[in-house]
Coordinates of C-alpha atoms in Angstrom, one line a residue:
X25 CA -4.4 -2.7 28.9
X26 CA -7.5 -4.6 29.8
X27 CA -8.5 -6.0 32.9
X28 CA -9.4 -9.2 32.1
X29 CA -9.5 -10.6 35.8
X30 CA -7.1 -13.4 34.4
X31 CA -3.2 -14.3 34.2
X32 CA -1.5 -12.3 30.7
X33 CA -0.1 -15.8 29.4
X34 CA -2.0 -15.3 26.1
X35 CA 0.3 -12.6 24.8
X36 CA 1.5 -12.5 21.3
X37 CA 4.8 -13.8 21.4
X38 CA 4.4 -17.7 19.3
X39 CA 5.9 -20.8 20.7
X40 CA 6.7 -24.4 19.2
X41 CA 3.7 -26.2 18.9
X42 CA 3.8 -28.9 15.9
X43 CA 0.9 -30.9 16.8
X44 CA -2.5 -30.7 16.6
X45 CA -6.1 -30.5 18.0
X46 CA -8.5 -33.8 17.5
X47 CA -12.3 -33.3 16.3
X48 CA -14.1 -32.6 19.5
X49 CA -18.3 -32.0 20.2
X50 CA -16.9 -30.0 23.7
X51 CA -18.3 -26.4 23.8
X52 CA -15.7 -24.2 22.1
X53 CA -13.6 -22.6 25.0
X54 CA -12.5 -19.2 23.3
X55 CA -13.5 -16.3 21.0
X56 CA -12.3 -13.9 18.7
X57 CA -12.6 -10.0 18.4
X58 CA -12.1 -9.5 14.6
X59 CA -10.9 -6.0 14.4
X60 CA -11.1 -4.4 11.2
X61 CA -10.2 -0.3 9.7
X62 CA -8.5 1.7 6.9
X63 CA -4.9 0.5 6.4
X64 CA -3.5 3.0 8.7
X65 CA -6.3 3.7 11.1
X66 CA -4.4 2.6 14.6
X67 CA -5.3 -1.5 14.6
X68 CA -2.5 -3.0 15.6
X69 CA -1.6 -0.4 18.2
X70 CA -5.0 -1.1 19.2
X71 CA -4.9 -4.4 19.5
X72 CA -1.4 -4.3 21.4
X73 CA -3.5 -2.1 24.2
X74 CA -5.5 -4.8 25.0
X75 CA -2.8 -7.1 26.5
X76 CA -4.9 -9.9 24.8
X77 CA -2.8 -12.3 21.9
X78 CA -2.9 -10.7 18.5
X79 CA -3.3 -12.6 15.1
X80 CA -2.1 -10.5 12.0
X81 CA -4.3 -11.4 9.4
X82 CA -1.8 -9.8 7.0
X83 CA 0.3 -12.5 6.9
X84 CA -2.6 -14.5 4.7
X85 CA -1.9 -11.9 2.0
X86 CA -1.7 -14.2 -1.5
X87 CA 2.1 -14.1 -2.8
X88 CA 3.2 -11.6 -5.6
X89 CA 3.0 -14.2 -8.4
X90 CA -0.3 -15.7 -7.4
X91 CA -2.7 -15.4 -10.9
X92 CA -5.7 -14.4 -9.1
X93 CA -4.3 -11.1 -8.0
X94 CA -6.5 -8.5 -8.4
X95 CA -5.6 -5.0 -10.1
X96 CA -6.0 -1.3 -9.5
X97 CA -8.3 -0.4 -12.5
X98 CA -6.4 1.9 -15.2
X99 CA -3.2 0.8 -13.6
X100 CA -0.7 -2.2 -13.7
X101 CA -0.5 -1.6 -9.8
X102 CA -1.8 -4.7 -7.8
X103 CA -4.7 -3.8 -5.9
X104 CA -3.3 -4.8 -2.5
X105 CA -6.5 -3.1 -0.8
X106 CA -9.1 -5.7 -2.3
X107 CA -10.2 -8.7 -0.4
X108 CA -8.8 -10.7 -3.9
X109 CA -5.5 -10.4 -2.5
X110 CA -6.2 -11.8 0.4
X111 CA -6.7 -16.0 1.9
X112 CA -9.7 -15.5 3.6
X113 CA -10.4 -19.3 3.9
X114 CA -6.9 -20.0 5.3
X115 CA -7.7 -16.9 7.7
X116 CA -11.0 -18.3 8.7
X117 CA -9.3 -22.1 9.3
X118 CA -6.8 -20.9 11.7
X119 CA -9.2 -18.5 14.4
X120 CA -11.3 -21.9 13.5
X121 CA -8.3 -24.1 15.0
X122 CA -7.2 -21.6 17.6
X123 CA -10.8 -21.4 19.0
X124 CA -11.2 -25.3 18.9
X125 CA -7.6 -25.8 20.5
X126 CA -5.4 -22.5 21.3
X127 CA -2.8 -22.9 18.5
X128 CA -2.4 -23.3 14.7
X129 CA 0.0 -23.0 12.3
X130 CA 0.2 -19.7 10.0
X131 CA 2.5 -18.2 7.7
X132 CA 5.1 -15.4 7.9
X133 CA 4.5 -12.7 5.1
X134 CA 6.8 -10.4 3.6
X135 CA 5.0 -6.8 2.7
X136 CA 7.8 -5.8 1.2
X137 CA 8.4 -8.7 -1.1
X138 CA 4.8 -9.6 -1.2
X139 CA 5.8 -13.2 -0.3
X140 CA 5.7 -15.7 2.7
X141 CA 9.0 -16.4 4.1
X142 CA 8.3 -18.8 6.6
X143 CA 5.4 -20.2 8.6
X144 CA 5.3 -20.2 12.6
X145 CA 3.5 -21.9 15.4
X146 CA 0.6 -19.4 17.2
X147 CA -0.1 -20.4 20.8
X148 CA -2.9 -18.6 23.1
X149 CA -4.7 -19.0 26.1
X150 CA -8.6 -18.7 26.2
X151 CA -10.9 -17.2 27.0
X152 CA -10.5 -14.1 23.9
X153 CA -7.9 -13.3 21.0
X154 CA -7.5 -10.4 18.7
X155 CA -7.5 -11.0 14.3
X156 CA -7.0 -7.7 13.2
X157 CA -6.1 -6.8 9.9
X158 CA -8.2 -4.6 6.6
X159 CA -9.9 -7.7 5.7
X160 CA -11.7 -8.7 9.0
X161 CA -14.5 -7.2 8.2
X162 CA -14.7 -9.6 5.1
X163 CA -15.0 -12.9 7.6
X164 CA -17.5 -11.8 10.4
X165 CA -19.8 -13.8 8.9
X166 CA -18.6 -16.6 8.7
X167 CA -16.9 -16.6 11.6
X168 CA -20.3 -15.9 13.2
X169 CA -21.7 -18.5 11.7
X170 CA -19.1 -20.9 13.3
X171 CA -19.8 -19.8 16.5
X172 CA -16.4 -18.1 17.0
X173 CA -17.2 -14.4 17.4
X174 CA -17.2 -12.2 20.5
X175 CA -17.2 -8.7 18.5
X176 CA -16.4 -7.1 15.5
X177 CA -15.2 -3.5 15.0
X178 CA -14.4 -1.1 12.5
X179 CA -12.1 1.5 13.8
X180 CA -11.9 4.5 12.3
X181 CA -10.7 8.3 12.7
X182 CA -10.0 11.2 10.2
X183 CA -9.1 10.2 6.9
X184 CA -6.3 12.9 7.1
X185 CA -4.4 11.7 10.1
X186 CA -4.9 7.9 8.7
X187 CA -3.4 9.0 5.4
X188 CA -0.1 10.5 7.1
X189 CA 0.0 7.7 10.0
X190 CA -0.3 5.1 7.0
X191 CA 2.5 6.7 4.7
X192 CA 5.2 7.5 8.0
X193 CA 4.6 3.7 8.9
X194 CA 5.1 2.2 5.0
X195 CA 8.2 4.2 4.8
X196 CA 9.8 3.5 7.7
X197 CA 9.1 0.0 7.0
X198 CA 9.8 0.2 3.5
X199 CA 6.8 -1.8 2.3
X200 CA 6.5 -0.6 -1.0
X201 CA 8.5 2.4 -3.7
X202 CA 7.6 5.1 -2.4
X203 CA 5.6 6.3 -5.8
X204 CA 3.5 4.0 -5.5
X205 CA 2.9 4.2 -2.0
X206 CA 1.8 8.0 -2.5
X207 CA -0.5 6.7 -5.2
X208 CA -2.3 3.8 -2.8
X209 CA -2.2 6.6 0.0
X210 CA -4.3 9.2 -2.4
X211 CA -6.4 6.3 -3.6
X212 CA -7.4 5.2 -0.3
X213 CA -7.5 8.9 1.6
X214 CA -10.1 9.5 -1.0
X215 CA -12.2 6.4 -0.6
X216 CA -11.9 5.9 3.5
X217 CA -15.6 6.6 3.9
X218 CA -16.6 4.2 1.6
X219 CA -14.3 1.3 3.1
X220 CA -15.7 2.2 6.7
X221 CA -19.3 2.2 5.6
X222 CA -18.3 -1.1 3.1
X223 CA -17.0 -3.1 6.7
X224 CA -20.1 -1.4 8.9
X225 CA -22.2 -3.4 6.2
X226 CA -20.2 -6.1 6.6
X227 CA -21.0 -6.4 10.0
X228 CA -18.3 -4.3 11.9
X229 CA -19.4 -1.7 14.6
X230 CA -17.4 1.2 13.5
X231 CA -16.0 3.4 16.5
X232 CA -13.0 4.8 17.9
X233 CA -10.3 4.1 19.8
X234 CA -11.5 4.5 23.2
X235 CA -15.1 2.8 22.9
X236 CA -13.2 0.1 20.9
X237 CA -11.4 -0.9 24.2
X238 CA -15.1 -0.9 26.3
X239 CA -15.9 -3.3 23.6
X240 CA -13.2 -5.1 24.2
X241 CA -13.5 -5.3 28.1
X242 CA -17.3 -6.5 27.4
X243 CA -15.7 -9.1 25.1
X244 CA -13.6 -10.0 27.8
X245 CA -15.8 -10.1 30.9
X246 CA -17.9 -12.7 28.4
X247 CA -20.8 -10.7 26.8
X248 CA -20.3 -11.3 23.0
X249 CA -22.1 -9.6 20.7
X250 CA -23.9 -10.7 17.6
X251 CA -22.7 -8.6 14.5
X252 CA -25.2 -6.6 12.5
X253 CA -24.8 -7.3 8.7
X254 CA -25.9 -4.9 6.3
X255 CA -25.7 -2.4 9.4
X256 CA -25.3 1.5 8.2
X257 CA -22.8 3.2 9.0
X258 CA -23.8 6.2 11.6
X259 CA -22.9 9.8 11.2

């Protein structure tokens, strides 16, 4: 866990907050780290290490009858791994709202069902937050732009161990059929190079584990970085 030289009440446990922030010109009080990585590559244990609150940008997945759902070419499968799937504007409102006013409202998603179930008030405390999730890498931009970001990373490790980590996790959670779950995990074993050199360009420093959490603690103490898009992606 960091040491963040500050009280742990930004933790991710969510609380009942309806209402909401006013326009404001103050300085915005709080950052994020958007933390990106191959499905399967450790983020959200990661990101519980940190002791810092944790948005799951999973839960902006589009539902399972949404038209603009994007396919796995040659297959009727839907291509759950492409940024088409995903809200990214609803993703970039809400660390928007929790950077302006340390809550938001955001919606409860369903893997399994590929559907949102509920929606649930997201409380932290500044001065930093966690977004992690595949698609992070896909708003640094943005969320640079805005004046919101403190760091982004791209974790990443051997595309063996992330292949059997991801497949042990979807089946014990039983996210998908499990053919089709050894056909995403093949697909994406196969291409985890080019998704980690894809978010590096994005602007995502890729690392691992250990110099992820430095990063973090720098994020913490209040040096933010400025992401490097179109970065390569280092041996």
């Amino acid at each position: 866990m960091l040491d963040t030289n500050r009280r742990p009440e930004g933790s991710p446990a969510r609380v009942n907050a309806s209402h909401f922030c006013s326009v404001s010109s103050q300085p915005i009080p709080t950052r994020v780290v958007l933390l990106a990585g191959p499905s399967g590559s450790g983020k959200s244990v990661l990101a519980a290490r940190t002791g810092l609150p944790v948005l799951r940008l999973d839960d902006f997945y589009k539902e399972h009858d949404d038209p603009t759902l994007p396919r796995v070419p040659g297959s009727t499968d839907i291509d759950w791994d492409s940024a088409g799937s995903w809200d990214a504007d609803a993703a970039v409102a809400a660390i928007a709202e929790l950077c302006r006013c340390g809550r938001t409202d955001v919606p409860v998603y369903d893997i399994a069902t590929s559907s949102r179930t509920d929606h649930e008030a997201f409380h932290i405390e500044p001065p930093l937050f966690v977004a992690e999730g595949i698609f992070a890498a896909d708003i640094v931009e943005r969320c640079q732009d805005l004046g919101l970001l403190a760091d982004a990373l791209c974790l990443r490790g051997r595309p063996s161990t992330t292949f059997r980590r991801r497949l042990v996790r979807d089946l014990r959670e039983g996210r998908k059929s499990v053919p089709f779950l050894l056909r995403r995990g093949w697909r994406l074993m196969r291409a985890e190079r080019r998704i980690v050199a894809r978010q590096t360009a994005l602007g995502a420093y890729p690392c691992g584990k250990e110099e992820a959490l430095g990063r973090f603690a720098a994020a913490a103490a209040g040096r933010c970085r400025r992401a490097s898009v179109g970065a390569q992606v280092p041996e």
